[in-house]
Short mmCIF file of C-alpha atoms and ligand atoms in Angstrom, two decimals:
data_model
loop_
_atom_site.label_atom_id
_atom_site.label_comp_id
_atom_site.label_asym_id
_atom_site.label_seq_id
_atom_site.Cartn_x
_atom_site.Cartn_y
_atom_site.Cartn_z
CA MET A 1 1.84 25.21 8.18
CA SER A 2 3.77 28.35 7.32
CA THR A 3 2.08 31.73 6.82
CA MET A 4 3.12 31.63 3.14
CA ASP A 5 1.40 28.28 2.59
CA HIS A 6 -1.67 29.63 4.27
CA ALA A 7 -1.68 32.74 2.07
CA ARG A 8 -1.16 30.69 -1.11
CA ARG A 9 -4.06 28.38 -0.28
CA THR A 10 -6.43 31.25 0.50
CA ARG A 11 -5.38 33.00 -2.72
CA SER A 12 -5.96 29.92 -4.76
CA LEU A 13 -9.50 29.46 -3.42
CA ARG A 14 -10.21 33.14 -4.05
CA ALA A 15 -8.75 32.95 -7.55
CA ARG A 16 -10.71 29.81 -8.28
CA LEU A 17 -14.04 31.30 -7.19
CA THR A 18 -13.28 34.57 -8.98
CA GLY A 19 -12.34 32.71 -12.17
CA LEU A 20 -15.46 30.53 -12.02
CA ILE A 21 -17.90 33.37 -11.42
CA ALA A 22 -16.22 35.74 -13.92
CA GLY A 23 -16.17 32.88 -16.47
CA CYS A 24 -19.91 32.24 -15.96
CA ILE A 25 -20.74 35.94 -16.30
CA PHE A 26 -18.54 36.17 -19.41
CA GLY A 27 -20.33 33.18 -20.93
CA VAL A 28 -23.82 34.58 -20.26
CA LEU A 29 -22.91 38.06 -21.55
CA ALA A 30 -21.22 36.60 -24.64
CA LEU A 31 -24.33 34.52 -25.35
CA MET A 32 -26.55 37.57 -25.02
CA ALA A 33 -24.28 39.70 -27.23
CA THR A 34 -24.16 36.97 -29.91
CA TYR A 35 -27.94 36.71 -29.85
CA GLN A 36 -28.26 40.50 -30.20
CA TYR A 37 -25.70 40.53 -33.02
CA PHE A 38 -27.63 38.00 -35.08
CA ALA A 39 -30.96 39.67 -34.31
CA LEU A 40 -29.54 43.01 -35.51
CA ALA A 41 -28.05 41.40 -38.63
CA ASP A 42 -31.45 39.86 -39.42
CA GLN A 43 -33.22 43.16 -38.95
CA LEU A 44 -30.76 45.05 -41.18
CA ARG A 45 -31.02 42.40 -43.85
CA ALA A 46 -34.84 42.50 -43.82
CA ARG A 47 -34.83 46.31 -43.96
CA ALA A 48 -32.42 46.33 -46.93
CA ARG A 49 -34.55 43.83 -48.85
CA GLN A 50 -37.69 45.84 -48.19
CA ASP A 51 -35.90 48.98 -49.47
CA LEU A 52 -34.87 47.08 -52.60
CA LEU A 53 -38.44 45.90 -53.22
CA ALA A 54 -39.92 49.38 -52.50
CA THR A 55 -37.47 50.97 -54.96
CA VAL A 56 -38.36 48.47 -57.69
CA ALA A 57 -42.05 49.26 -57.13
CA ALA A 58 -41.37 53.04 -57.26
CA LEU A 59 -39.35 52.67 -60.50
CA ARG A 60 -42.09 50.56 -62.08
CA THR A 61 -44.57 53.35 -61.24
CA GLU A 62 -42.22 55.87 -62.93
CA LEU A 63 -42.05 53.59 -65.95
CA ASN A 64 -45.83 53.63 -66.19
CA GLY A 65 -45.69 57.45 -66.37
CA VAL A 66 -43.60 57.61 -69.59
CA THR A 67 -44.77 56.80 -73.09
CA THR A 68 -41.46 56.14 -74.91
CA LYS A 69 -38.17 54.75 -73.70
CA GLN A 70 -36.43 57.96 -74.88
CA GLN A 71 -38.35 59.88 -72.20
CA ILE A 72 -36.72 57.77 -69.50
CA GLY A 73 -33.40 59.62 -69.55
CA ALA A 74 -35.06 63.00 -70.09
CA ASP A 75 -35.92 63.77 -66.47
CA PRO A 76 -33.40 61.86 -64.31
CA ARG A 77 -34.37 63.72 -61.05
CA ARG A 78 -37.78 62.05 -60.90
CA TRP A 79 -36.11 58.66 -61.24
CA TYR A 80 -33.46 59.40 -58.64
CA ASP A 81 -36.23 60.38 -56.20
CA ALA A 82 -37.44 56.79 -56.37
CA THR A 83 -34.47 55.68 -54.24
CA HIS A 84 -35.90 57.79 -51.39
CA GLY A 85 -32.49 59.33 -50.73
CA HIS A 86 -30.89 55.98 -49.75
CA GLN A 87 -27.13 56.41 -50.15
CA ASN A 88 -26.56 52.69 -50.54
CA LEU A 89 -29.26 52.19 -53.20
CA ASP A 90 -28.56 52.63 -56.93
CA PHE A 91 -30.41 51.61 -60.07
CA ALA A 92 -30.29 51.35 -63.81
CA VAL A 93 -32.94 50.91 -66.51
CA LEU A 94 -31.83 48.86 -69.50
CA ASP A 95 -33.62 48.23 -72.76
CA ALA A 96 -34.14 44.81 -74.27
CA ASN A 97 -30.63 44.93 -75.85
CA GLY A 98 -29.00 45.71 -72.53
CA THR A 99 -28.32 49.38 -73.41
CA THR A 100 -28.43 51.63 -70.35
CA LEU A 101 -31.27 54.12 -70.58
CA ILE A 102 -30.63 55.70 -67.19
CA ALA A 103 -28.29 54.76 -64.30
CA SER A 104 -27.59 56.39 -60.94
CA ARG A 105 -24.01 57.40 -60.09
CA GLY A 106 -23.12 54.50 -57.87
CA TYR A 107 -24.58 51.81 -60.11
CA LEU A 108 -22.09 49.03 -60.90
CA ALA A 109 -23.14 46.56 -63.56
CA PRO A 110 -23.05 42.99 -62.10
CA ALA A 111 -20.27 40.71 -63.32
CA THR A 112 -22.75 37.89 -64.03
CA SER A 113 -26.11 38.00 -65.71
CA LEU A 114 -29.13 38.31 -63.41
CA SER A 115 -32.39 36.42 -63.56
CA HIS A 116 -35.31 38.72 -64.27
CA VAL A 117 -38.68 39.02 -62.52
CA ALA A 118 -41.37 38.99 -65.21
CA HIS A 119 -43.18 42.31 -65.71
CA GLN A 120 -46.53 40.99 -64.53
CA ARG A 121 -45.10 39.64 -61.23
CA VAL A 122 -44.39 41.61 -58.05
CA PRO A 123 -40.80 40.86 -56.86
CA ARG A 124 -40.38 39.04 -53.53
CA GLU A 125 -37.56 38.94 -50.99
CA ASN A 126 -36.06 35.77 -52.43
CA ASP A 127 -35.65 37.44 -55.83
CA VAL A 128 -32.70 39.35 -54.35
CA GLN A 129 -29.42 38.08 -55.85
CA LYS A 130 -25.91 38.55 -54.51
CA VAL A 131 -23.08 39.19 -56.95
CA ARG A 132 -19.54 39.71 -55.82
CA ASN A 133 -17.88 42.95 -56.89
CA ALA A 134 -14.15 42.41 -57.09
CA SER A 135 -13.10 46.07 -56.81
CA LEU A 136 -15.25 46.76 -53.69
CA GLY A 137 -14.58 43.36 -52.19
CA VAL A 138 -18.25 42.85 -51.19
CA ARG A 139 -21.25 41.01 -52.53
CA LEU A 140 -23.71 43.60 -53.88
CA ARG A 141 -27.44 42.81 -53.71
CA TYR A 142 -29.46 43.12 -56.96
CA ILE A 143 -33.04 42.78 -58.12
CA ALA A 144 -33.67 42.75 -61.87
CA ALA A 145 -37.38 43.26 -62.69
CA ASP A 146 -38.87 43.68 -66.15
CA GLY A 147 -41.41 46.45 -66.82
CA LEU A 148 -43.34 47.81 -69.76
CA VAL A 149 -42.92 51.41 -70.91
CA GLY A 150 -46.19 53.24 -70.17
CA GLY A 151 -47.63 50.05 -68.75
CA ARG A 152 -48.02 48.23 -72.14
CA GLY A 153 -45.22 49.40 -74.50
CA GLU A 154 -41.68 48.15 -74.98
CA ARG A 155 -40.16 45.84 -72.38
CA VAL A 156 -37.25 47.30 -70.33
CA THR A 157 -35.40 45.95 -67.27
CA ILE A 158 -35.14 47.81 -63.98
CA VAL A 159 -32.05 46.76 -61.96
CA VAL A 160 -31.84 47.99 -58.36
CA GLN A 161 -28.53 47.56 -56.50
CA LEU A 162 -27.89 47.66 -52.78
CA ASP A 163 -24.41 48.17 -51.34
CA PRO A 164 -24.28 46.29 -47.98
CA ARG A 165 -21.12 47.99 -46.64
CA GLU A 166 -22.99 50.39 -44.38
CA GLN A 167 -24.98 47.49 -42.98
CA LEU A 168 -21.75 45.53 -42.41
CA SER A 169 -20.07 48.47 -40.71
CA VAL A 170 -23.07 48.87 -38.35
CA LEU A 171 -22.69 45.20 -37.47
CA SER A 172 -18.93 45.34 -36.92
CA GLY A 173 -19.41 48.50 -34.82
CA PHE A 174 -21.92 46.62 -32.69
CA ALA A 175 -19.54 43.65 -32.36
CA LEU A 176 -16.69 45.90 -31.26
CA THR A 177 -18.86 47.67 -28.67
CA ALA A 178 -20.11 44.31 -27.43
CA ILE A 179 -16.54 42.96 -27.04
CA VAL A 180 -15.42 46.08 -25.15
CA ALA A 181 -18.53 45.97 -22.91
CA LEU A 182 -18.02 42.24 -22.36
CA THR A 183 -14.38 42.69 -21.34
CA ILE A 184 -15.05 45.63 -19.05
CA GLY A 185 -18.13 43.91 -17.57
CA THR A 186 -16.20 40.70 -16.88
CA LEU A 187 -13.31 42.63 -15.31
CA ILE A 188 -15.71 44.53 -13.04
CA VAL A 189 -17.53 41.33 -12.05
CA GLY A 190 -14.15 39.60 -11.47
CA ALA A 191 -12.93 42.41 -9.22
CA MET A 192 -16.20 42.48 -7.29
CA THR A 193 -16.19 38.69 -6.87
CA TYR A 194 -12.60 38.77 -5.66
CA TRP A 195 -13.50 41.41 -3.11
CA LEU A 196 -16.68 39.62 -2.00
CA VAL A 197 -14.91 36.25 -1.72
CA THR A 198 -12.19 37.92 0.35
CA ILE A 199 -14.87 39.15 2.74
CA GLY A 200 -16.69 35.80 2.62
CA LEU A 201 -13.53 33.84 3.47
CA ARG A 202 -12.71 35.93 6.50
CA PRO A 203 -14.24 33.42 8.99
CA LEU A 204 -12.19 30.66 7.37
CA ARG A 205 -9.02 32.67 7.90
CA THR A 206 -10.00 33.29 11.52
CA LEU A 207 -10.47 29.54 11.93
CA THR A 208 -7.11 28.87 10.28
CA ARG A 209 -5.38 31.36 12.57
CA ALA A 210 -6.98 29.69 15.59
CA ALA A 211 -5.84 26.28 14.29
CA GLU A 212 -2.32 27.63 13.86
CA GLN A 213 -2.22 28.56 17.54
CA VAL A 214 -2.78 24.90 18.49
CA SER A 215 0.34 23.39 19.96
CA SER A 216 1.04 20.31 22.04
CA GLU A 217 0.62 22.40 25.21
CA ARG A 218 -2.74 23.78 24.09
CA LEU A 219 -4.23 20.59 22.66
CA GLY A 220 -6.88 20.58 25.37
CA ALA A 221 -8.18 24.09 24.52
CA PRO A 222 -10.92 23.81 21.86
CA LEU A 223 -11.49 26.46 19.17
CA THR A 224 -14.26 28.86 20.10
CA ASP A 225 -17.00 28.95 17.50
CA ASP A 226 -19.10 31.90 18.67
CA ASP A 227 -18.36 33.95 15.54
CA THR A 228 -18.10 30.97 13.20
CA PRO A 229 -20.77 31.00 10.46
CA ALA A 230 -23.16 28.06 10.33
CA GLU A 231 -21.43 26.51 7.28
CA LEU A 232 -18.10 26.32 9.13
CA LYS A 233 -19.52 25.17 12.47
CA ASP A 234 -19.38 21.50 11.44
CA LEU A 235 -15.73 21.91 10.45
CA SER A 236 -14.95 23.66 13.71
CA HIS A 237 -16.74 20.93 15.73
CA ALA A 238 -14.94 18.18 13.80
CA PHE A 239 -11.68 19.98 14.44
CA ASN A 240 -12.44 20.21 18.16
CA ARG A 241 -13.30 16.50 18.30
CA MET A 242 -10.01 15.74 16.55
CA LEU A 243 -8.19 17.94 19.07
CA ALA A 244 -9.85 16.09 21.94
CA ARG A 245 -8.76 12.72 20.48
CA LEU A 246 -5.23 14.00 19.89
CA ASN A 247 -5.13 15.44 23.39
CA ASP A 248 -6.22 12.12 24.84
CA SER A 249 -3.59 10.15 22.88
CA PHE A 250 -0.96 12.75 23.65
CA THR A 251 -1.67 12.69 27.39
CA ARG A 252 -1.60 8.90 27.41
CA LEU A 253 1.64 8.85 25.45
CA SER A 254 3.26 11.36 27.83
CA GLN A 255 2.02 9.36 30.82
CA PHE A 256 3.28 6.17 29.20
CA SER A 257 6.74 7.54 28.52
CA SER A 258 7.11 8.86 32.06
CA ASP A 259 5.90 5.51 33.48
CA LEU A 260 8.33 3.74 31.17
CA ALA A 261 11.24 5.90 32.29
CA HIS A 262 10.28 5.23 35.90
CA ASP A 263 10.04 1.48 35.30
CA PHE A 264 13.40 1.39 33.57
CA ARG A 265 15.01 3.42 36.32
CA THR A 266 13.95 1.06 39.10
CA PRO A 267 15.97 -2.04 38.07
CA ILE A 268 18.93 0.12 37.05
CA SER A 269 18.94 1.90 40.44
CA ASN A 270 18.67 -1.49 42.15
CA MET A 271 21.72 -2.77 40.27
CA MET A 272 23.70 0.42 40.90
CA GLY A 273 22.80 0.45 44.58
CA GLU A 274 23.81 -3.17 45.09
CA ALA A 275 27.08 -2.68 43.20
CA GLN A 276 27.93 0.49 45.14
CA VAL A 277 27.18 -1.15 48.50
CA ALA A 278 29.27 -4.17 47.45
CA LEU A 279 32.24 -1.96 46.64
CA THR A 280 32.30 -0.24 50.04
CA ARG A 281 34.43 -3.08 51.44
CA GLU A 282 36.02 -6.41 50.53
CA ARG A 283 33.43 -9.21 49.98
CA THR A 284 33.61 -12.95 49.92
CA ALA A 285 33.23 -14.82 46.65
CA ALA A 286 29.79 -16.05 47.80
CA GLU A 287 28.64 -12.46 48.43
CA TYR A 288 29.83 -11.32 44.97
CA LYS A 289 28.01 -14.30 43.46
CA ALA A 290 24.78 -13.33 45.25
CA ILE A 291 25.10 -9.75 43.97
CA LEU A 292 25.69 -10.99 40.40
CA ILE A 293 22.64 -13.28 40.60
CA SER A 294 20.53 -10.39 41.82
CA ASN A 295 21.86 -8.19 38.98
CA ILE A 296 21.03 -10.89 36.44
CA GLU A 297 17.45 -10.95 37.75
CA GLU A 298 17.19 -7.20 37.28
CA CYS A 299 18.67 -7.53 33.80
CA GLU A 300 16.13 -10.23 33.00
CA ARG A 301 13.36 -7.93 34.15
CA LEU A 302 14.73 -5.14 31.93
CA SER A 303 15.13 -7.48 28.99
CA HIS A 304 11.55 -8.75 29.48
CA MET A 305 10.29 -5.17 29.49
CA ILE A 306 12.25 -4.21 26.41
CA SER A 307 11.16 -7.26 24.41
CA SER A 308 7.54 -6.68 25.48
CA MET A 309 7.76 -3.05 24.39
CA LEU A 310 9.28 -4.08 21.06
CA PHE A 311 6.56 -6.67 20.57
CA LEU A 312 3.84 -4.09 21.28
CA ALA A 313 5.40 -1.54 18.93
CA ARG A 314 5.55 -4.13 16.13
CA ALA A 315 2.07 -5.50 16.80
CA GLU A 316 0.57 -2.03 16.67
CA SER A 317 2.24 -1.04 13.42
CA ALA A 318 -0.16 -1.36 10.51
CA HIS A 319 2.07 -3.78 8.63
CA THR A 320 1.95 -6.73 11.00
CA GLU A 321 1.09 -9.85 9.04
CA LEU A 322 -0.63 -12.78 10.69
CA ARG A 323 0.20 -16.34 9.68
CA LYS A 324 -3.27 -17.70 10.27
CA GLU A 325 -4.00 -21.38 10.05
CA ALA A 326 -6.50 -23.76 11.59
CA THR A 327 -5.17 -24.28 15.11
CA ALA A 328 -6.46 -26.45 17.96
CA LEU A 329 -6.43 -24.04 20.88
CA GLU A 330 -6.76 -26.86 23.45
CA ALA A 331 -3.47 -28.28 22.13
CA ILE A 332 -1.77 -24.95 22.83
CA ALA A 333 -3.37 -24.88 26.28
CA VAL A 334 -2.15 -28.42 27.08
CA SER A 335 1.38 -27.63 25.90
CA LEU A 336 1.41 -24.42 27.99
CA ALA A 337 0.17 -26.31 31.03
CA GLU A 338 3.08 -28.73 30.62
CA ASP A 339 5.62 -25.92 30.16
CA MET A 340 4.37 -24.09 33.22
CA ALA A 341 4.03 -27.11 35.41
CA PRO A 342 7.19 -26.25 37.43
CA MET A 343 5.94 -22.70 38.05
CA ALA A 344 2.48 -23.99 38.97
CA GLU A 345 4.02 -26.54 41.29
CA GLU A 346 6.08 -23.84 42.99
CA ALA A 347 2.88 -21.80 43.48
CA GLY A 348 1.03 -24.87 44.69
CA VAL A 349 -1.67 -24.79 42.02
CA ALA A 350 -2.90 -27.31 39.44
CA ILE A 351 -3.77 -26.54 35.82
CA GLU A 352 -6.64 -28.23 33.98
CA VAL A 353 -7.63 -27.96 30.31
CA VAL A 354 -11.26 -28.62 29.38
CA GLY A 355 -12.96 -28.78 25.97
CA GLN A 356 -11.84 -28.36 22.41
CA ALA A 357 -11.84 -25.40 20.05
CA THR A 358 -10.29 -24.86 16.65
CA ALA A 359 -9.91 -21.48 14.95
CA ALA A 360 -7.89 -19.84 12.18
CA VAL A 361 -5.28 -18.01 14.25
CA ASP A 362 -1.59 -17.21 14.22
CA GLY A 363 -0.39 -20.08 16.43
CA VAL A 364 2.67 -18.28 17.82
CA LEU A 365 0.73 -15.15 18.79
CA ALA A 366 -2.22 -17.10 20.22
CA ARG A 367 0.21 -19.08 22.36
CA ARG A 368 1.79 -15.88 23.61
CA ALA A 369 -1.59 -14.38 24.53
CA LEU A 370 -2.68 -17.54 26.39
CA ALA A 371 0.71 -17.77 28.12
CA ASN A 372 0.50 -14.18 29.42
CA VAL A 373 -2.96 -14.78 30.89
CA LEU A 374 -1.95 -18.17 32.31
CA VAL A 375 1.18 -16.76 33.99
CA ASN A 376 -0.96 -14.08 35.64
CA ALA A 377 -3.49 -16.69 36.75
CA ILE A 378 -0.75 -18.83 38.37
CA ARG A 379 0.86 -15.79 39.99
CA HIS A 380 -2.39 -14.61 41.53
CA SER A 381 -3.86 -18.01 42.54
CA ARG A 382 -4.45 -19.14 46.04
CA PRO A 383 -2.14 -22.11 46.83
CA GLY A 384 -4.01 -25.37 46.51
CA SER A 385 -6.46 -24.03 43.95
CA VAL A 386 -6.96 -25.06 40.31
CA VAL A 387 -6.40 -22.85 37.26
CA SER A 388 -8.81 -23.96 34.55
CA MET A 389 -8.51 -23.34 30.83
CA ARG A 390 -11.89 -23.88 29.16
CA CYS A 391 -12.15 -24.03 25.36
CA ALA A 392 -15.45 -23.52 23.52
CA SER A 393 -16.56 -22.55 20.06
CA SER A 394 -19.50 -21.67 17.81
CA PRO A 395 -19.51 -21.20 14.01
CA GLU A 396 -18.64 -17.51 14.47
CA TRP A 397 -16.29 -17.44 17.42
CA THR A 398 -13.90 -19.57 19.39
CA GLU A 399 -12.93 -18.75 22.92
CA VAL A 400 -10.65 -19.78 25.72
CA GLY A 401 -11.61 -18.80 29.27
CA ILE A 402 -8.84 -18.90 31.88
CA ARG A 403 -10.11 -18.90 35.44
CA ASN A 404 -8.28 -18.82 38.73
CA VAL A 405 -9.20 -18.25 42.36
CA GLY A 406 -7.05 -15.98 44.50
CA ASP A 407 -6.35 -12.24 44.29
CA VAL A 408 -9.45 -10.31 43.29
CA ILE A 409 -9.15 -7.39 40.84
CA ALA A 410 -11.22 -4.51 42.24
CA PRO A 411 -13.87 -3.16 39.82
CA GLU A 412 -12.10 0.21 39.50
CA HIS A 413 -8.95 -1.56 38.20
CA LEU A 414 -10.70 -3.92 35.78
CA PRO A 415 -11.03 -1.45 32.86
CA ARG A 416 -7.38 -0.42 33.20
CA ILE A 417 -5.49 -3.68 33.54
CA PHE A 418 -5.11 -3.88 29.73
CA ASP A 419 -3.29 -0.52 29.62
CA ARG A 420 0.45 -0.61 29.15
CA LEU A 421 2.49 -0.60 32.36
CA TYR A 422 -0.65 -0.78 34.48
CA ARG A 423 -0.35 -2.92 37.57
CA VAL A 424 -3.00 -3.22 40.25
CA ASP A 425 -0.39 -3.11 43.00
CA PRO A 426 2.85 -1.62 41.68
CA SER A 427 4.53 -1.91 45.10
CA ARG A 428 4.68 -5.67 44.65
CA HIS A 429 7.02 -5.17 41.72
CA THR A 430 9.56 -3.20 43.67
CA GLY A 431 9.08 -5.22 46.80
CA GLY A 432 11.55 -7.81 45.55
CA ASP A 433 8.94 -10.56 45.17
CA SER A 434 9.88 -11.78 41.73
CA ARG A 435 7.09 -14.38 41.77
CA VAL A 436 4.47 -11.68 41.65
CA GLY A 437 6.37 -8.76 40.08
CA GLY A 438 5.76 -7.86 36.44
CA ALA A 439 6.17 -5.00 34.03
CA GLY A 440 2.46 -4.44 33.53
CA LEU A 441 2.77 -5.21 29.82
CA GLY A 442 1.45 -8.80 29.63
CA LEU A 443 -2.26 -7.92 29.24
CA ALA A 444 -1.48 -4.99 26.88
CA ILE A 445 0.20 -7.58 24.64
CA VAL A 446 -2.83 -9.88 24.95
CA LYS A 447 -5.10 -7.00 23.95
CA SER A 448 -3.07 -6.13 20.86
CA ILE A 449 -2.80 -9.79 19.79
CA MET A 450 -6.59 -10.07 20.07
CA ALA A 451 -7.03 -6.82 18.11
CA LEU A 452 -4.75 -8.20 15.36
CA HIS A 453 -7.10 -11.20 15.13
CA ALA A 454 -10.18 -8.95 15.21
CA GLY A 455 -11.01 -10.71 18.47
CA THR A 456 -11.70 -9.49 22.00
CA VAL A 457 -10.45 -10.06 25.52
CA SER A 458 -12.56 -9.46 28.59
CA ALA A 459 -12.03 -9.89 32.31
CA SER A 460 -14.28 -10.41 35.32
CA SER A 461 -13.28 -10.89 38.93
CA ASP A 462 -14.99 -11.56 42.23
CA ALA A 463 -14.11 -13.41 45.41
CA VAL A 464 -16.59 -16.28 44.89
CA ALA A 465 -16.38 -17.02 41.15
CA GLY A 466 -12.70 -16.09 40.94
CA THR A 467 -11.00 -14.16 38.13
CA THR A 468 -11.78 -15.12 34.53
CA PHE A 469 -10.16 -13.84 31.35
CA VAL A 470 -11.98 -14.74 28.13
CA LEU A 471 -10.05 -14.57 24.85
CA ARG A 472 -12.51 -14.72 21.95
CA PHE A 473 -11.24 -15.22 18.38
CA PRO A 474 -13.37 -15.12 15.23
CA THR A 475 -13.48 -18.77 14.12
CA GLY A 476 -12.65 -17.82 10.53
CA MET A 477 -13.28 -21.37 9.29
CA PRO A 478 -16.00 -22.95 7.14
CA PRO A 479 -18.82 -24.16 9.43
CA GLY A 480 -18.86 -27.90 9.99
CA PRO A 481 -19.33 -30.47 12.73
CA ALA A 482 -15.78 -29.96 14.03
CA GLY A 483 -16.23 -26.19 14.32
CA ASN A 484 -19.37 -26.41 16.47
CA SER A 485 -18.25 -28.11 19.60
CA ARG A 486 -18.87 -26.77 23.04
CA CYS A 487 -17.34 -28.47 26.03
N1 LIG B 1 -5.57 -13.52 37.30
C1 LIG B 1 -5.35 -12.37 37.93
N2 LIG B 1 -5.73 -12.21 39.20
C2 LIG B 1 -5.51 -11.07 39.86
N3 LIG B 1 -4.92 -9.97 39.31
C3 LIG B 1 -4.52 -10.07 38.03
C4 LIG B 1 -4.70 -11.26 37.27
N4 LIG B 1 -4.21 -11.06 36.03
C5 LIG B 1 -3.73 -9.80 36.02
N5 LIG B 1 -3.89 -9.19 37.20
C6 LIG B 1 -3.53 -7.82 37.55
O1 LIG B 1 -3.42 -7.07 36.35
C7 LIG B 1 -2.18 -6.39 36.29
C8 LIG B 1 -1.71 -6.29 34.86
O2 LIG B 1 -1.32 -7.55 34.37
P1 LIG B 1 -0.21 -7.66 33.29
O3 LIG B 1 -0.09 -9.08 32.90
O4 LIG B 1 -0.50 -6.68 32.26
O5 LIG B 1 1.09 -7.16 34.04
P2 LIG B 1 2.06 -7.94 34.97
O6 LIG B 1 1.63 -9.35 35.09
O7 LIG B 1 2.11 -7.15 36.23
O8 LIG B 1 3.44 -7.80 34.23
P3 LIG B 1 3.97 -8.64 32.96
O9 LIG B 1 2.85 -9.49 32.51
O10 LIG B 1 4.37 -7.61 31.99
O11 LIG B 1 5.10 -9.42 33.46
C9 LIG B 1 -1.27 -7.20 37.15
O12 LIG B 1 -0.28 -6.36 37.72
C10 LIG B 1 -2.18 -7.75 38.23
O13 LIG B 1 -2.27 -6.88 39.30
MG1 LIG B 2 1.35 -10.55 33.42
#
């Protein structure tokens, strides 16, 4: 991973956290500001209505103090005082014909006719009416309440008008302040979050830097987690476990490739050596023939190794497809025994097949696995002994046990004989004894064939009971009388 990638990823996490937290704070503040805005609007509206009602009451009191409607316009100051100095309140008193008896300066007659509150009733908040004034561009609030001159004389109408513009400008001022406060508040919270997240992510960056130092040479060195916070300890431990697994595979792969190079070099050096010695002087045709035969043997060994390696590589790739079908394993065993009869005869051993077992397996691969184990058994048998192939099955599994008596595999070698290129006695390979010599790949192939079938292979060896390899396949077939034989 490049430093730029690393920086971009850290930035993105920081930006994401900052965005999320700033967004949440913005949402909460916006909700609070909206709530306050509506609460303020409600309060202003209630206050304005109360002012309207109080003014109507004050004007009605004034009306009680006069005896004729002509007196109404006579002393305007007393009437103006009724508005309690409210700039946004105006009024007019009209007679029954609609003629204005007195009107304050800001009074604007409504464009539509108003419904009147009867003189004997006290006006309430819902008597307030809104009428749009085209020239001001707002809806003015009105209350029209009837009253009697001197309390029992001629009926007149008191109209009180409220201009809501001041109220609206208080509200828009509040909204503007709230938006500015909201923006500044969110920016401050965003900056603080960014800074805090930067500090909070420091251990992650330390861990990343440590991970960047890991190379194939330092796979074995785990990351130290002394300063790692508790939340990242699990990640650091998982990383160390992964490193340990990688280190193990890497070491085995390196070991394998050096063993492989060594094993390839041996037959090639043999061929070169023989050819060079042959060329030091003139040879007879029979000698050349012997050298060629020996070279062919080495080539066969190389070819066997290469095809085994290829087989292993293919078998271990994830795409290997098995052609599974119900197969009688004892039939494969019998056919192998026939094919290997000459080899067995040469080694002085007999092969016997006992029992029956049928499983859903890839016939070609199963044959190859059995053949590899059988060849080993013949190679390592004591002359005059019997190699037995015993088939058995249950509804869940089907197995073939191949047993021979002869060379014993020491307990320390048993767990390793399935590793690639592992031979118990490698000197026997180079010692020129082609009967015993092998590449050390046969059992690795058996193991991978068994893994492909989700089966297992196990080995046991001692001088008395002999050496037994058990290949166990999942039966993979519907249970029935044929699938439950044990022989
Ligand atoms: N039946 C057996 N008795 C004694 N030793 C055995 C037996 N089968 C396997 N081994 C030991 O296990 C080792 C690994 O076997 P494997 O089949 O993988 O390799 P190989 O036979 O040496 O070579 P290849 O099979 O590739 O030709 C052998 O070298 C041999 O020492
Ligand atoms: Mg072998």
